[in-house]
XYZ file of C-alpha atoms in Angstrom:
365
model
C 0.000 0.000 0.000
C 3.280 2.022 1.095
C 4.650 1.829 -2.606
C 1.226 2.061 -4.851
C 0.643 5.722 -2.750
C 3.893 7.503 -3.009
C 5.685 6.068 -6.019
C 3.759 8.261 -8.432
C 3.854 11.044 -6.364
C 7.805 11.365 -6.126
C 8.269 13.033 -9.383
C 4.889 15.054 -9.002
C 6.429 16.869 -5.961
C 9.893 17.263 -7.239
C 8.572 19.271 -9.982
C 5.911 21.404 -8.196
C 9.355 22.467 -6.175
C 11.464 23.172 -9.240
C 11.424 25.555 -11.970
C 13.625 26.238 -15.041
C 16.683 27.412 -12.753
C 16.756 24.675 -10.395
C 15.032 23.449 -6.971
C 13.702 25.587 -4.811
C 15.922 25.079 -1.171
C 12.700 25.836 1.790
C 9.066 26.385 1.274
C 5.786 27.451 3.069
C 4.034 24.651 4.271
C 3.388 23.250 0.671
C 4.846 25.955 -1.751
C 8.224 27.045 -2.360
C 9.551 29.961 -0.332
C 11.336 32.040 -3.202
C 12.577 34.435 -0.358
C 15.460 31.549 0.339
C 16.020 30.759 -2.971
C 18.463 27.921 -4.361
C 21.227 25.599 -3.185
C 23.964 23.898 -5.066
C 23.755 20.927 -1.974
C 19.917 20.801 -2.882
C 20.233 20.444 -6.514
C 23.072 18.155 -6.130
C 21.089 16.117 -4.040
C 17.599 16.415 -6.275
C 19.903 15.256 -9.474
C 20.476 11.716 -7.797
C 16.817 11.118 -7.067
C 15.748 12.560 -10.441
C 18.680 10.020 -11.938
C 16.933 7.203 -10.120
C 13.458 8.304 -11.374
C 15.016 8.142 -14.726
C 16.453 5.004 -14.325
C 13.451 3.433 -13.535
C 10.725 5.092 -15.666
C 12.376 6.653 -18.330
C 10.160 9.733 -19.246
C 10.770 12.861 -20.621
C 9.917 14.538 -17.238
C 12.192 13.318 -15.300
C 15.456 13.659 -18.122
C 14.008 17.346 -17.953
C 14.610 17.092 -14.352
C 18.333 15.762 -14.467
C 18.941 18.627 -17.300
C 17.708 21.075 -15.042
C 19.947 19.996 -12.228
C 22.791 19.232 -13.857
C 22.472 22.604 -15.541
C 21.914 24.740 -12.125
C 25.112 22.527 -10.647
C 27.333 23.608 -14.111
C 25.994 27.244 -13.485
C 27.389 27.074 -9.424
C 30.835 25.471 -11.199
C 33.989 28.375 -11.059
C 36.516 28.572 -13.370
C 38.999 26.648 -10.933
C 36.678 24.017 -9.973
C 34.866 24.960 -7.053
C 31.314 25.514 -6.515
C 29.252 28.056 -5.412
C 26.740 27.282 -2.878
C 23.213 29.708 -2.191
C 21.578 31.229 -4.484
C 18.708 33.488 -4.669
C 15.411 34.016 -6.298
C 17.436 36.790 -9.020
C 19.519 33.739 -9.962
C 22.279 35.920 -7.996
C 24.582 33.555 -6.337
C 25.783 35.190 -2.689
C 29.265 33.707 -2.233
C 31.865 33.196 -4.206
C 32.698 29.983 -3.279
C 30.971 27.374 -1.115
C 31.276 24.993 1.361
C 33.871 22.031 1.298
C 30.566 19.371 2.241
C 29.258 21.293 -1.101
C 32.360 20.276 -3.296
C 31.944 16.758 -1.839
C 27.747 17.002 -2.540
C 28.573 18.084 -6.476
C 31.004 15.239 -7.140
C 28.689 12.839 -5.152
C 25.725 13.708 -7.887
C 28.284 13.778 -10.719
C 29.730 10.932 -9.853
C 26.701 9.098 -9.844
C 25.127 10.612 -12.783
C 28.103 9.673 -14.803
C 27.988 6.046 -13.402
C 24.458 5.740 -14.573
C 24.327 4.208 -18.191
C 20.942 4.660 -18.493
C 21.402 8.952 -18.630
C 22.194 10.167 -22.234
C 25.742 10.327 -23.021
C 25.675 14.045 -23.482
C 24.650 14.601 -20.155
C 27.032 12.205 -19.149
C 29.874 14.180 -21.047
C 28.709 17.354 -18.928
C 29.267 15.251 -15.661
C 32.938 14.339 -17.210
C 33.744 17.966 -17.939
C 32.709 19.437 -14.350
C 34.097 16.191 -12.805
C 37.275 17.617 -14.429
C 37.488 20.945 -13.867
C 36.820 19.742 -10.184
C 39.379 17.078 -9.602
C 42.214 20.085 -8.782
C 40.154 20.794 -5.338
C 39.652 17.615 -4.235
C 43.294 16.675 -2.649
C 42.957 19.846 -0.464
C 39.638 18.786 1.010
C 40.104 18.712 4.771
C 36.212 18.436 5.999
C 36.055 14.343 6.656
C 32.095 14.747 4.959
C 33.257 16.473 2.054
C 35.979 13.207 1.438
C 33.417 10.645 2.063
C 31.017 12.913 -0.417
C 33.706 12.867 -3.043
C 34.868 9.408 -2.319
C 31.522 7.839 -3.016
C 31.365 9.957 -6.017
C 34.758 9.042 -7.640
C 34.584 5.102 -6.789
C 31.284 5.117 -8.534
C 32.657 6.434 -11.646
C 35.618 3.799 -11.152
C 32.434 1.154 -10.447
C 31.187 1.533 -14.065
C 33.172 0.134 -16.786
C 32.183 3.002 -19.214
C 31.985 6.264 -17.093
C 35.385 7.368 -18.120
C 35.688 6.445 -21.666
C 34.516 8.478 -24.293
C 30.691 8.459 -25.413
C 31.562 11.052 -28.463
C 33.424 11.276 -31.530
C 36.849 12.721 -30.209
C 40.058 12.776 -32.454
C 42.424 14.628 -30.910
C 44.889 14.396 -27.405
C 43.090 12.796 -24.820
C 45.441 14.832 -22.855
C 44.173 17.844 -24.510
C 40.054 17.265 -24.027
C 38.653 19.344 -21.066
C 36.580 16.250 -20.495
C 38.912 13.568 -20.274
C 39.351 11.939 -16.567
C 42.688 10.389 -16.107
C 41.644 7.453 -14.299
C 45.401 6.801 -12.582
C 45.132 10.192 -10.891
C 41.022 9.170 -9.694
C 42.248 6.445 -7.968
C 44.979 7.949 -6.887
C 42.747 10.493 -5.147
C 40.491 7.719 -4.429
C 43.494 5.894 -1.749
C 44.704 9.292 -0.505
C 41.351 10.002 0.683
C 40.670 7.111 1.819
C 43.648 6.920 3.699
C 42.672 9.962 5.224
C 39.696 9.576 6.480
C 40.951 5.981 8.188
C 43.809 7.896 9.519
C 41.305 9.997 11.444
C 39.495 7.314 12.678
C 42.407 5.699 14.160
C 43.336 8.764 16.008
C 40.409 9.887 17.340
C 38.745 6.293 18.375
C 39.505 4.917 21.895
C 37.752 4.345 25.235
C 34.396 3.124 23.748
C 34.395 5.669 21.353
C 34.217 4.499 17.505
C 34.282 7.793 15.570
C 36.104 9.702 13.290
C 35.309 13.099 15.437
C 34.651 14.171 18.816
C 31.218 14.585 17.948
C 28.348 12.850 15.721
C 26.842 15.655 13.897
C 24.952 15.492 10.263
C 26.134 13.697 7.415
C 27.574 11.149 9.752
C 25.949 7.589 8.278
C 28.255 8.993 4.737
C 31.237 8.351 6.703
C 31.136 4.500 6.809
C 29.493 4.102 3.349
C 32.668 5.968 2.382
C 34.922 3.880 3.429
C 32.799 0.678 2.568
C 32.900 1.772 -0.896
C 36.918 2.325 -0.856
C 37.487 -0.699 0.635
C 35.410 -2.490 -2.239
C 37.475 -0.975 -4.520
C 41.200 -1.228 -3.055
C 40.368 -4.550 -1.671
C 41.898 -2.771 1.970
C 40.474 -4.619 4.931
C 41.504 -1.828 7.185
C 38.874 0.055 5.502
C 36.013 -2.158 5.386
C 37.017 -2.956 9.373
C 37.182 0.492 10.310
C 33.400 0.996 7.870
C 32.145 -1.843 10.520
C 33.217 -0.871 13.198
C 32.099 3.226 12.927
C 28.759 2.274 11.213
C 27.798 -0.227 14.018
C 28.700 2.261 16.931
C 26.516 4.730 14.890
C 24.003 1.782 14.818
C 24.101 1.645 18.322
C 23.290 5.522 18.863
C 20.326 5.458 16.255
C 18.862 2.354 16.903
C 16.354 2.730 19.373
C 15.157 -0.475 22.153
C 12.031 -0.219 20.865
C 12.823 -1.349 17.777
C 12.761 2.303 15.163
C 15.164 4.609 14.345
C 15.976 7.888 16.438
C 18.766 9.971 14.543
C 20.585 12.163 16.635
C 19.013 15.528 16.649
C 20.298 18.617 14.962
C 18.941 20.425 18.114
C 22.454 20.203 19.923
C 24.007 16.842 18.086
C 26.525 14.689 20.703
C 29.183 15.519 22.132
C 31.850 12.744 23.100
C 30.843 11.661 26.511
C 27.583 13.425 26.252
C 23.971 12.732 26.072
C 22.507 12.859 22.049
C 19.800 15.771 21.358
C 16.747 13.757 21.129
C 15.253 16.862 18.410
C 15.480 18.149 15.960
C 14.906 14.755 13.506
C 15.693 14.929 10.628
C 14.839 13.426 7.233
C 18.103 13.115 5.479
C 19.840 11.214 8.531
C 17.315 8.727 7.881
C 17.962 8.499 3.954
C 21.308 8.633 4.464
C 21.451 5.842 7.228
C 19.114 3.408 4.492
C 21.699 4.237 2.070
C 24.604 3.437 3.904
C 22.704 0.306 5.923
C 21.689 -1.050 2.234
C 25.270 -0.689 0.804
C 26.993 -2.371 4.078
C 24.334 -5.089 3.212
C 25.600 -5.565 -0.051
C 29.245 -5.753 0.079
C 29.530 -7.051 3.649
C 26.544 -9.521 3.563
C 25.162 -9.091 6.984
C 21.365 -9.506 7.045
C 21.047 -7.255 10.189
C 22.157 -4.390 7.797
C 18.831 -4.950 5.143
C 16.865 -5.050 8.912
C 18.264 -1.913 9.462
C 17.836 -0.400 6.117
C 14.285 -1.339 6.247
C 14.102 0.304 9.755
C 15.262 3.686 7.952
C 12.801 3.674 5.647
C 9.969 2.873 7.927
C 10.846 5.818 10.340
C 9.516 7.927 6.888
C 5.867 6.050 7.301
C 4.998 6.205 11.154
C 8.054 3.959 12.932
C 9.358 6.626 14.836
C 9.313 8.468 18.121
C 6.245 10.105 17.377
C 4.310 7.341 15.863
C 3.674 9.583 12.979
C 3.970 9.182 9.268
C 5.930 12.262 7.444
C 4.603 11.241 3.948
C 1.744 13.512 3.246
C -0.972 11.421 1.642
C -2.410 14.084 -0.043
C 0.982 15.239 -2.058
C 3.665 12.551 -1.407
C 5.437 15.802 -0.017
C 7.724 14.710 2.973
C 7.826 17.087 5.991
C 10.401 18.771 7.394
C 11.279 16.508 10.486
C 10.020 15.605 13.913
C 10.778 18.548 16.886
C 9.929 18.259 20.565
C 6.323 19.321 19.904
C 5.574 17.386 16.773
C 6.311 17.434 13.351
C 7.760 20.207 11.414
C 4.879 20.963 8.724
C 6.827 22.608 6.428
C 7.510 19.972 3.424
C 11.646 21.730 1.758
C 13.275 19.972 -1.035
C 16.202 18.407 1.195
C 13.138 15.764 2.792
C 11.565 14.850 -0.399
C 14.829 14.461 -2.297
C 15.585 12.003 1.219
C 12.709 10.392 0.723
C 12.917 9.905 -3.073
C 16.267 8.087 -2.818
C 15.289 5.660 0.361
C 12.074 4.681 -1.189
C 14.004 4.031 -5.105
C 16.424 1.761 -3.149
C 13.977 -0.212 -1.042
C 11.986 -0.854 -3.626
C 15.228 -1.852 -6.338
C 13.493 0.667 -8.651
């Protein structure tokens, strides 16, 4: 009953929140508040559910939606490779350069994008040419989210046999094409930062603390999933240990007795030693956690990871620590999260993007 509601209203609500610059970041209860305008980390994000809408449907609206993405994502791009993240409603971007997490976020979509046959090859040739122009700024990431963004991002190009070869006439220099990737230096990038981000786990862990900071923040479930996939690739056991190890002491946080899942709240996170915020909940901690939980299950073939994807997913439909679904039956919309005194009715792009993605991957669509 779950599936035959929502599926056909995924792409419905995606599109009500997007127009021909990109996805709108908040809105008002159920429209889009043009007074906060656009994100690249939204877009980003709304370009790997629209890809798995694609993938599984294959209509014109939702290749319109990956074109509008991918196009709002080239527009953010600078000349050196960075991206620019807010945006607002005069298509006036308000930095110059954004966030690290938002480098990591762009390669994450590209990355994926470009791994997914099924997307036209031009668009795929736009993914190569940004994924180029970006790989510069990638060894000087120092945020560990922004490595596991890009990490999951470059080992799924390196996943897919044909993401890096050519999908156009081309008879010149490879060397001299602005969209060839040099697949020595991605995997090269692809050890360093996964070297990295184990390193920092190994320093930081200790006394019952499995962690790669001194706190467990947002973003945190991309952390293992990024080192699951590096380990997949480089065949490194420290890396799939350390994956283990971090993503079931994050388990252990989440995972409520009763049986759903309780993400840390954004409302004052947890502090090593400390006492997790029970509020603010949030939607993309869930997706996230399914994402990573579903992957672990995968490559490390632990049933107790599907249980636990499944348990993300279900926290979306009423399995939670309100007992509330955040699906709105009337729109598919997803709402905003769960505070101390109920849910948050506003329905941004960030939870329905969330949403989009857990619900494509439980169903294998």
């Amino acid at each position: 009953m779950v599936q035959s509601m929502t599926r056909p209203f995924l792409s419905d609500y995606l599109k009500r929140l997007t127009d021909d610059t990109g996805i709108f970041q908040h809105t008002k209860f159920g429209i889009p508040d043009r007074n906060k305008g656009y994100t690249s980390d939204d877009n980003a994000r709304a370009l790997i559910a629209a890809v798995m809408l694609y993938k599984s449907r294959k209509d014109a609206e939702c290749l319109n939606l990956i074109r509008t993405y991918l196009a709002f994502i080239h527009h953010a791009q600078n000349e050196e490779g960075s991206f620019r993240n807010f945006m607002d409603y005069n298509r006036m971007f308000i930095e110059k350069t954004g966030s690290e997490d938002c480098l990591g976020r762009c390669l994450w979509a590209l990355g994926f994008t470009l791994a997914e046959s099924a997307v036209p090859d031009n668009l795929r040739n736009t993914c190569r040419y940004m994924i180029n122009q970006a790989l510069p700024r990638i060894r000087s990431i120092g945020s560990p989210r922004a490595m596991a963004y890009a990490l999951i991002g470059l080992t799924s190009m390196l996943e897919t046999p044909d993401a890096l070869s050519y999908s156009f006439p081309y008879s010149g220099k490879e060397s001299d094409d602005p969209s060839f990737l040099p697949r020595a230096e991605i995997e090269l990038l692809v050890k360093e930062l996964a070297m990295r981000l184990h390193t920092q786990y190994e320093s930081n862990k200790g006394n019952g603390w499995h962690w790669f900071e001194n706190s467990i923040t947002y973003g945190n479930a991309m952390l293992p999933w990024a080192l699951l996939k590096a380990s997949n690739f480089s065949h490194t056991e420290q890396y799939r240990q350390t994956a283990k190890e971090s993503l079931d002491f994050l388990a252990s946080i989440t995972f409520s007795k009763e049986g759903y899942f309780k993400p840390v709240g954004s409302h004052g996170w947890l502090s090593r030693g400390g006492e997790a915020a029970l509020y603010d909940e949030q939607p993309i901690e869930a997706s996230e956690m399914l994402l990573t939980c579903f992957a672990a299950y995968k490559i490390l073939g632990n049933h107790t990871y599907l249980v636990h994807a499944s348990t993300c997913y279900e926290w979306f439909h009423g399995r939670n620590s309100l007992n509330e679904s955040l699906i709105d039956a009337q729109t598919g919309a997803c709402y905003d999260g769960i505070h101390a005194v109920g849910l948050n009715l506003n329905q941004g792009s960030e939870n329905i993007v969330s949403y989009c993605m857990a619900h494509m991957v439980m169903h294998h669509e």
